[in-house]
Structure formats: C-alpha cells, structure tokens
CSV table of C-alpha atoms in Angstrom, one decimal:
chain,number,residue,atom,x,y,z
M,1,UNK,CA,-13.8,-1.7,-34.8
M,2,UNK,CA,-12.2,-4.0,-32.3
M,3,UNK,CA,-10.4,-2.4,-29.4
M,4,UNK,CA,-6.6,-2.7,-29.1
M,5,UNK,CA,-5.5,-5.2,-26.5
M,6,UNK,CA,-3.9,-2.3,-24.6
M,7,UNK,CA,-5.1,1.2,-25.2
M,8,UNK,CA,-3.2,4.3,-23.9
M,9,UNK,CA,-5.8,7.0,-22.9
M,10,UNK,CA,-3.5,9.4,-21.2
M,11,UNK,CA,0.1,10.1,-20.1
M,12,UNK,CA,-0.2,7.6,-17.2
M,13,UNK,CA,-3.4,5.8,-18.0
M,14,UNK,CA,-4.2,2.6,-20.0
M,15,UNK,CA,-7.2,0.4,-20.6
M,16,UNK,CA,-6.8,-3.4,-20.7
M,17,UNK,CA,-9.2,-5.0,-23.2
M,18,UNK,CA,-7.8,-8.6,-23.2
M,19,UNK,CA,-5.5,-11.0,-21.5
M,20,UNK,CA,-2.9,-10.0,-24.1
M,21,UNK,CA,-3.4,-6.4,-23.1
M,22,UNK,CA,-2.6,-7.2,-19.5
M,23,UNK,CA,0.6,-8.9,-20.5
M,24,UNK,CA,1.5,-6.0,-22.7
M,25,UNK,CA,0.9,-3.6,-19.8
M,26,UNK,CA,3.3,-5.5,-17.6
M,27,UNK,CA,5.9,-5.5,-20.4
M,28,UNK,CA,5.6,-1.7,-20.8
M,29,UNK,CA,5.9,-1.2,-17.0
M,30,UNK,CA,9.0,-3.4,-16.9
M,31,UNK,CA,10.7,-1.2,-19.6
M,32,UNK,CA,9.8,1.9,-17.6
M,33,UNK,CA,11.0,0.2,-14.3
M,34,UNK,CA,7.6,0.6,-12.7
M,35,UNK,CA,7.9,-2.8,-11.2
M,36,UNK,CA,5.7,-2.6,-8.1
M,37,UNK,CA,2.0,-3.3,-8.7
M,38,UNK,CA,-1.3,-2.9,-6.8
M,39,UNK,CA,-4.8,-4.0,-7.7
M,40,UNK,CA,-7.9,-2.1,-6.6
M,41,UNK,CA,-11.6,-2.9,-7.4
M,42,UNK,CA,-12.6,0.7,-8.2
M,43,UNK,CA,-10.6,3.1,-10.3
M,44,UNK,CA,-12.1,6.1,-8.4
M,45,UNK,CA,-10.3,5.2,-5.2
M,46,UNK,CA,-7.0,6.9,-4.5
M,47,UNK,CA,-3.9,4.8,-3.8
M,48,UNK,CA,-3.6,5.5,0.0
M,49,UNK,CA,-3.7,3.3,3.1
M,50,UNK,CA,-6.6,2.8,5.3
M,51,UNK,CA,-5.4,5.2,8.0
M,52,UNK,CA,-5.1,8.0,5.5
M,53,UNK,CA,-8.7,7.7,4.5
M,54,UNK,CA,-9.9,9.0,7.9
M,55,UNK,CA,-11.3,12.5,7.8
M,56,UNK,CA,-8.9,15.4,7.6
M,57,UNK,CA,-9.5,19.1,8.6
M,58,UNK,CA,-8.1,22.3,7.0
M,59,UNK,CA,-5.4,24.1,8.9
M,60,UNK,CA,-4.2,27.6,7.9
M,61,UNK,CA,-0.4,27.9,8.0
M,62,UNK,CA,1.0,30.4,10.4
M,63,UNK,CA,1.6,33.8,8.7
M,64,UNK,CA,0.3,32.5,5.4
M,65,UNK,CA,-2.9,32.4,3.4
M,66,UNK,CA,-2.1,28.8,2.4
M,67,UNK,CA,-4.3,26.0,3.7
M,68,UNK,CA,-2.8,22.6,4.5
M,69,UNK,CA,-4.9,19.6,5.4
M,70,UNK,CA,-3.8,17.7,8.5
M,71,UNK,CA,-5.6,14.7,10.0
M,72,UNK,CA,-7.2,16.0,13.1
M,73,UNK,CA,-7.2,12.7,14.8
M,74,UNK,CA,-5.9,9.2,14.1
M,75,UNK,CA,-6.6,5.9,15.6
M,76,UNK,CA,-4.3,4.7,18.3
M,77,UNK,CA,-2.7,2.3,15.9
M,78,UNK,CA,0.7,2.5,17.6
M,79,UNK,CA,-0.9,1.3,20.9
M,80,UNK,CA,-2.6,-1.4,18.9
M,81,UNK,CA,0.7,-2.6,17.4
M,82,UNK,CA,2.4,-2.5,20.9
M,83,UNK,CA,-0.4,-4.5,22.4
M,84,UNK,CA,-0.2,-7.1,19.6
M,85,UNK,CA,3.6,-7.4,20.1
M,86,UNK,CA,3.1,-7.7,23.9
M,87,UNK,CA,0.5,-10.4,23.4
M,88,UNK,CA,2.8,-12.4,21.1
M,89,UNK,CA,5.7,-12.1,23.5
M,90,UNK,CA,3.7,-13.2,26.6
M,91,UNK,CA,0.9,-15.5,25.4
M,92,UNK,CA,2.0,-19.1,24.8
M,93,UNK,CA,-0.7,-19.4,22.1
M,94,UNK,CA,1.4,-17.3,19.9
M,95,UNK,CA,4.8,-18.9,20.6
M,96,UNK,CA,5.3,-19.7,16.9
M,97,UNK,CA,5.0,-16.0,16.1
M,98,UNK,CA,7.3,-15.0,19.0
M,99,UNK,CA,10.1,-17.2,17.6
M,100,UNK,CA,10.2,-14.9,14.5
M,101,UNK,CA,11.8,-12.2,16.7
M,102,UNK,CA,10.2,-9.4,14.7
M,103,UNK,CA,11.1,-5.7,15.0
M,104,UNK,CA,8.4,-3.0,15.3
M,105,UNK,CA,8.3,-2.2,11.6
M,106,UNK,CA,8.0,-5.9,10.6
M,107,UNK,CA,5.1,-6.2,13.0
M,108,UNK,CA,3.5,-3.2,11.4
M,109,UNK,CA,3.8,-4.8,8.0
M,110,UNK,CA,2.1,-7.9,9.4
M,111,UNK,CA,-0.7,-5.9,10.9
M,112,UNK,CA,-1.3,-4.3,7.5
M,113,UNK,CA,-1.4,-7.7,5.8
M,114,UNK,CA,-3.8,-9.1,8.4
M,115,UNK,CA,-6.5,-6.5,8.3
M,116,UNK,CA,-5.6,-3.6,10.6
M,117,UNK,CA,-5.9,0.0,9.5
M,118,UNK,CA,-2.3,1.3,9.3
M,119,UNK,CA,-0.3,4.0,7.4
M,120,UNK,CA,1.0,1.1,5.2
M,121,UNK,CA,-0.1,0.3,1.7
M,122,UNK,CA,0.4,-3.1,0.1
M,123,UNK,CA,2.2,-3.5,-3.3
M,124,UNK,CA,3.6,-6.6,-5.0
M,125,UNK,CA,6.3,-7.4,-7.6
M,126,UNK,CA,4.0,-10.0,-9.0
M,127,UNK,CA,1.5,-8.5,-11.4
M,128,UNK,CA,-0.7,-11.6,-11.2
M,129,UNK,CA,-1.2,-10.9,-7.5
M,130,UNK,CA,-2.3,-7.3,-8.4
M,131,UNK,CA,-4.7,-8.6,-10.9
M,132,UNK,CA,-6.1,-11.0,-8.3
M,133,UNK,CA,-6.8,-8.2,-5.9
M,134,UNK,CA,-8.3,-6.0,-8.6
M,135,UNK,CA,-10.8,-8.8,-9.4
M,136,UNK,CA,-11.0,-10.4,-5.9
M,137,UNK,CA,-14.1,-8.7,-4.5
M,138,UNK,CA,-17.6,-8.5,-5.9
M,139,UNK,CA,-17.7,-5.6,-8.4
M,140,UNK,CA,-19.8,-2.6,-7.4
M,141,UNK,CA,-22.2,-1.7,-10.3
M,142,UNK,CA,-20.5,0.9,-12.4
M,143,UNK,CA,-17.0,0.5,-10.9
M,144,UNK,CA,-14.0,-0.6,-12.9
M,145,UNK,CA,-11.1,-2.7,-11.4
M,146,UNK,CA,-7.7,-1.1,-11.9
M,147,UNK,CA,-4.0,-2.0,-11.6
M,148,UNK,CA,-1.4,0.6,-10.6
M,149,UNK,CA,2.3,0.4,-11.1
M,150,UNK,CA,5.0,2.5,-9.4
M,151,UNK,CA,8.8,2.9,-9.3
M,152,UNK,CA,9.8,2.4,-5.7
M,153,UNK,CA,13.3,4.0,-6.2
M,154,UNK,CA,11.8,7.2,-7.7
M,155,UNK,CA,9.3,7.2,-4.8
M,156,UNK,CA,12.1,7.3,-2.2
M,157,UNK,CA,14.2,9.8,-4.1
M,158,UNK,CA,11.2,12.2,-4.1
M,159,UNK,CA,10.4,11.6,-0.4
M,160,UNK,CA,11.5,14.0,2.2
M,161,UNK,CA,13.3,11.3,4.2
M,162,UNK,CA,16.9,12.2,4.8
M,163,UNK,CA,19.1,9.6,6.6
M,164,UNK,CA,22.8,10.1,7.3
M,165,UNK,CA,22.7,13.5,5.6
M,166,UNK,CA,21.5,12.2,2.2
M,167,UNK,CA,18.3,11.4,0.4
M,168,UNK,CA,17.6,7.8,-0.5
M,169,UNK,CA,17.4,6.3,-4.0
M,170,UNK,CA,17.3,2.7,-2.8
M,171,UNK,CA,14.4,0.8,-1.2
M,172,UNK,CA,14.4,0.9,2.6
M,173,UNK,CA,14.8,-2.5,4.4
M,174,UNK,CA,12.3,-3.2,7.1
M,175,UNK,CA,14.7,-5.7,8.6
M,176,UNK,CA,17.1,-2.9,9.4
M,177,UNK,CA,16.8,-1.9,13.1
M,178,UNK,CA,17.8,1.7,12.3
M,179,UNK,CA,15.1,2.0,9.7
M,180,UNK,CA,12.5,0.4,12.1
M,181,UNK,CA,13.4,2.8,14.9
M,182,UNK,CA,13.2,5.8,12.5
M,183,UNK,CA,9.8,4.8,11.2
M,184,UNK,CA,8.5,4.1,14.8
M,185,UNK,CA,9.6,7.5,16.0
M,186,UNK,CA,8.1,9.3,13.0
M,187,UNK,CA,4.8,7.6,13.3
M,188,UNK,CA,4.5,8.1,17.1
M,189,UNK,CA,5.2,11.8,16.5
M,190,UNK,CA,2.1,12.3,14.4
M,191,UNK,CA,-0.4,10.1,16.1
M,192,UNK,CA,-3.4,11.9,17.3
M,193,UNK,CA,-1.7,15.3,17.1
M,194,UNK,CA,-3.1,18.2,15.1
M,195,UNK,CA,-0.7,20.3,13.0
M,196,UNK,CA,2.0,17.7,13.4
M,197,UNK,CA,3.8,16.7,10.2
M,198,UNK,CA,6.3,13.9,9.9
M,199,UNK,CA,8.8,12.8,7.2
M,200,UNK,CA,6.2,10.8,5.3
M,201,UNK,CA,4.5,13.7,3.5
M,202,UNK,CA,5.4,11.7,0.4
M,203,UNK,CA,5.2,7.9,0.6
M,204,UNK,CA,8.4,5.9,1.2
M,205,UNK,CA,9.0,2.4,-0.2
M,206,UNK,CA,10.3,-0.4,1.8
M,207,UNK,CA,10.5,-4.2,1.7
M,208,UNK,CA,11.7,-7.1,3.9
M,209,UNK,CA,14.3,-9.6,2.8
M,210,UNK,CA,13.3,-12.0,5.5
M,211,UNK,CA,10.6,-14.7,5.1
M,212,UNK,CA,8.6,-13.9,8.3
M,213,UNK,CA,5.1,-14.4,6.7
M,214,UNK,CA,4.1,-17.1,4.2
M,215,UNK,CA,1.2,-14.8,3.1
M,216,UNK,CA,3.5,-11.8,2.4
M,217,UNK,CA,6.0,-14.1,0.7
M,218,UNK,CA,3.4,-15.8,-1.6
M,219,UNK,CA,2.1,-12.3,-2.5
M,220,UNK,CA,5.6,-11.0,-3.2
M,221,UNK,CA,4.6,-8.3,-0.8
M,222,UNK,CA,6.2,-4.8,-0.9
M,223,UNK,CA,5.1,-1.7,1.0
M,224,UNK,CA,4.8,2.1,1.1
M,225,UNK,CA,4.2,4.2,4.2
M,226,UNK,CA,2.2,7.4,4.1
M,227,UNK,CA,2.1,10.3,6.6
M,228,UNK,CA,-0.8,12.2,8.0
M,229,UNK,CA,-1.4,14.3,5.0
M,230,UNK,CA,-1.0,14.6,1.2
M,231,UNK,CA,1.4,17.0,-0.4
M,232,UNK,CA,-1.7,18.8,-1.7
M,233,UNK,CA,-5.1,17.8,-0.3
M,234,UNK,CA,-7.0,18.3,-3.5
M,235,UNK,CA,-4.5,16.2,-5.5
M,236,UNK,CA,-4.7,12.4,-5.4
M,237,UNK,CA,-1.6,10.3,-4.9
M,238,UNK,CA,-2.4,8.6,-8.2
M,239,UNK,CA,-2.1,11.9,-10.0
M,240,UNK,CA,1.1,13.1,-8.5
M,241,UNK,CA,4.2,13.7,-10.6
M,242,UNK,CA,7.8,13.0,-9.5
M,243,UNK,CA,11.3,14.1,-10.7
M,244,UNK,CA,13.5,11.1,-11.6
M,245,UNK,CA,17.0,10.9,-10.2
M,246,UNK,CA,19.5,13.2,-12.0
M,247,UNK,CA,16.8,14.3,-14.5
M,248,UNK,CA,14.9,17.5,-15.2
M,249,UNK,CA,11.9,15.6,-16.7
M,250,UNK,CA,8.9,14.6,-14.7
M,251,UNK,CA,7.3,11.2,-14.3
M,252,UNK,CA,4.1,10.1,-12.6
M,253,UNK,CA,4.1,8.5,-9.2
M,254,UNK,CA,1.9,5.8,-10.6
M,255,UNK,CA,0.8,4.5,-14.0
M,256,UNK,CA,-2.6,2.8,-14.1
M,257,UNK,CA,-4.4,0.2,-16.3
M,258,UNK,CA,-8.1,0.0,-16.0
M,259,UNK,CA,-9.7,-3.3,-16.8
M,260,UNK,CA,-12.5,-3.0,-19.2
M,261,UNK,CA,-15.2,-4.4,-16.9
M,262,UNK,CA,-17.9,-3.7,-19.5
M,263,UNK,CA,-16.5,-6.8,-21.2
M,264,UNK,CA,-17.9,-9.5,-18.9
M,265,UNK,CA,-16.1,-12.2,-20.9
M,266,UNK,CA,-12.8,-10.5,-20.3
M,267,UNK,CA,-13.3,-10.5,-16.6
M,268,UNK,CA,-14.2,-14.2,-16.6
M,269,UNK,CA,-11.2,-14.9,-18.8
M,270,UNK,CA,-8.8,-13.1,-16.5
M,271,UNK,CA,-10.3,-14.9,-13.4
M,272,UNK,CA,-9.9,-18.2,-15.2
M,273,UNK,CA,-6.3,-17.3,-16.0
M,274,UNK,CA,-5.6,-16.6,-12.3
M,275,UNK,CA,-7.2,-19.9,-11.2
M,276,UNK,CA,-5.2,-21.9,-13.8
M,277,UNK,CA,-2.0,-20.6,-12.2
M,278,UNK,CA,-3.1,-21.2,-8.6
M,279,UNK,CA,-4.2,-17.7,-7.6
M,280,UNK,CA,-7.1,-18.7,-5.4
M,281,UNK,CA,-8.2,-17.3,-2.1
M,282,UNK,CA,-6.9,-20.3,-0.3
M,283,UNK,CA,-3.4,-19.9,-1.8
M,284,UNK,CA,-3.2,-16.1,-1.8
M,285,UNK,CA,-4.3,-15.7,1.8
M,286,UNK,CA,-2.5,-19.0,2.9
M,287,UNK,CA,-5.7,-20.1,4.6
M,288,UNK,CA,-4.3,-23.6,5.3
M,289,UNK,CA,-1.3,-22.2,7.1
M,290,UNK,CA,-1.3,-22.3,10.9
M,291,UNK,CA,0.8,-19.2,11.3
M,292,UNK,CA,-1.6,-17.2,9.0
M,293,UNK,CA,-4.6,-18.4,11.0
M,294,UNK,CA,-2.9,-17.3,14.2
M,295,UNK,CA,-2.1,-13.8,12.8
M,296,UNK,CA,-5.7,-13.4,11.4
M,297,UNK,CA,-7.0,-14.2,14.9
M,298,UNK,CA,-4.6,-11.9,16.7
M,299,UNK,CA,-5.1,-8.8,14.5
M,300,UNK,CA,-8.8,-9.3,14.3
M,301,UNK,CA,-9.0,-9.2,18.1
M,302,UNK,CA,-6.7,-6.1,18.3
M,303,UNK,CA,-8.4,-4.3,15.5
M,304,UNK,CA,-11.9,-4.7,17.1
M,305,UNK,CA,-10.6,-3.4,20.4
M,306,UNK,CA,-9.0,-0.3,18.9
M,307,UNK,CA,-11.5,0.4,16.2
M,308,UNK,CA,-12.4,3.9,17.4
M,309,UNK,CA,-12.2,6.1,14.3
M,310,UNK,CA,-13.2,9.7,14.7
M,311,UNK,CA,-16.6,11.0,13.6
M,312,UNK,CA,-16.6,13.9,11.1
M,313,UNK,CA,-16.8,17.3,12.8
C-alpha cells in the first residue's frame, strides 16, 4: 500500500512521504499558528543552540533531594561578542559593518548566523529555508532529516521572562535597546558560573524588524535564546509541552515532520524543488555579498580565538 503524502505518527510528529506531503505539513502548521520553522539533518538531535550542547553537571538543590542540571562552564562568548564589536568599531576594514550601528543583541544574532557558538537558535518563517537546511548537509547513514515548527507567541507566554510587571505574549524585538540590555545582562549573569540560573530556563522568541544582514533577510531569520539549563535535563526541548494563552489545554513546544529518507527519489525531488526556486548555497548564504564575506571572516577569526570549550569531568 502506498504511503500517505503526510502521515501523522504521534501527537506532535509527522512523516513527509512526498513533496505534496511537505506542502500539506506547512498548511497544517499554518492553521495551528506554528509558523516558525527549523530544519535539522538528524531527527535524534534536540532543538537547542550550540552553546547548550556543552557538557552539563548535576547539582543538588539546597534543602532538597531534587537534582537540577546546570552547565558547569560556558565559553566566554560574551567576551567574543564584545571583541567582535570592538573590532568592527575600530578596524577600517569593517567600516561597512560599523555603519549599521548595531546593538549588542543584533550583534549576537549576527554571530549566530555566521558560525559562532551562542545561546541563540535559528528559525525561519520560510518553510523552504527549513527544508533547505534539513537537506543541506551530507546525510549520515541511518539519520533522517527533520523539520520542526513552533509557535513563537506561545513560547514567550510560557517563558519566565517578566518585563514591566507582566509576561509577554508577543515576539520580542531585537532592535529595542531595552530588550537588548535585558538580554545582555541576563547572559552575562550566567556565563561561566555554576549554580547560576537566568530568565531563559525556557526559550524566548525574538526577531529584528531591521534589514541589517542580507543573509538573515534572505533566510527570513527568526531566533530563540536559551539559558544555561533545560527545565528538566532528561526531557528534550522537542518533547516539552506548553500551556496556550488563556487556555487549560496543553500544546507541544514544537511539532515535527520527519522526511522519509529511505525514499531516495523523494530526497532528490525535494532538492530539485529547492534548486528550481533558487534555494542554493550561493543564494541562501549570500556568498556573493561583500558584507556576508566580511562577517564570515570576522566571526571565523573570533570563534577560533575563543574556541575553548570545557572537557568532560
């Protein structure tokens, strides 16, 4: 029997068996208002940023038998961002970047997009971009590419971030200096400190309304920021549930659609579809753009200098 184009195999899990199935998945997500997407090449990976993948250690809560897992050390990514900003502001080579007048948070988003390990995770409002990244890299034998969808407003409602005495249901704006300062302080508070927890126990969703990067703009880039630990260490972000605004029902933080990689013709068909609409490495990464090349050069240099991740104890 021929598989359905889109099969639902769980409350928040689907399998895509055809190009039509991919389009159906996007339609279902639109109806559910899960309109941010992310593609990954292996369904076994959690949806967490590079900095969150560094080893964690268990810490027993004071006067409690409960164990929480806190990162015992982080990279000095704050220093790396500060150094990159200083280089842009003082090196004539980066004058074109300096003229953008970016705040600290916008610079952090750039650093994420250009290869640094940060607490930021990339999302997109363009499902074709998510599909591109799910299929972009050489597939590891036995792995299955996957697309995740999330509802950014529900994400923020369920976060522990409280600004101005109220929790947020809207998407945070990276261009807002108050938001930038808040994020900067919170991230500095947790860097390299054991037992230190910040407001980002749950991811927060944010975006920029300014076109300060052709790469981010072409990719319809959106972002979530994670803190030093998960709500529960043994639970993956992709399996977490959330409570919608003014509702007693629960939803999932993410809904996934695995691409049936056993069907080699399907993978080729999806890649051909992407190429037909201009989703190539040159376009997605803006390889012909001078500003993108400058940023690649800058963050590669900074990343190599600050790439001192901890060894496992």
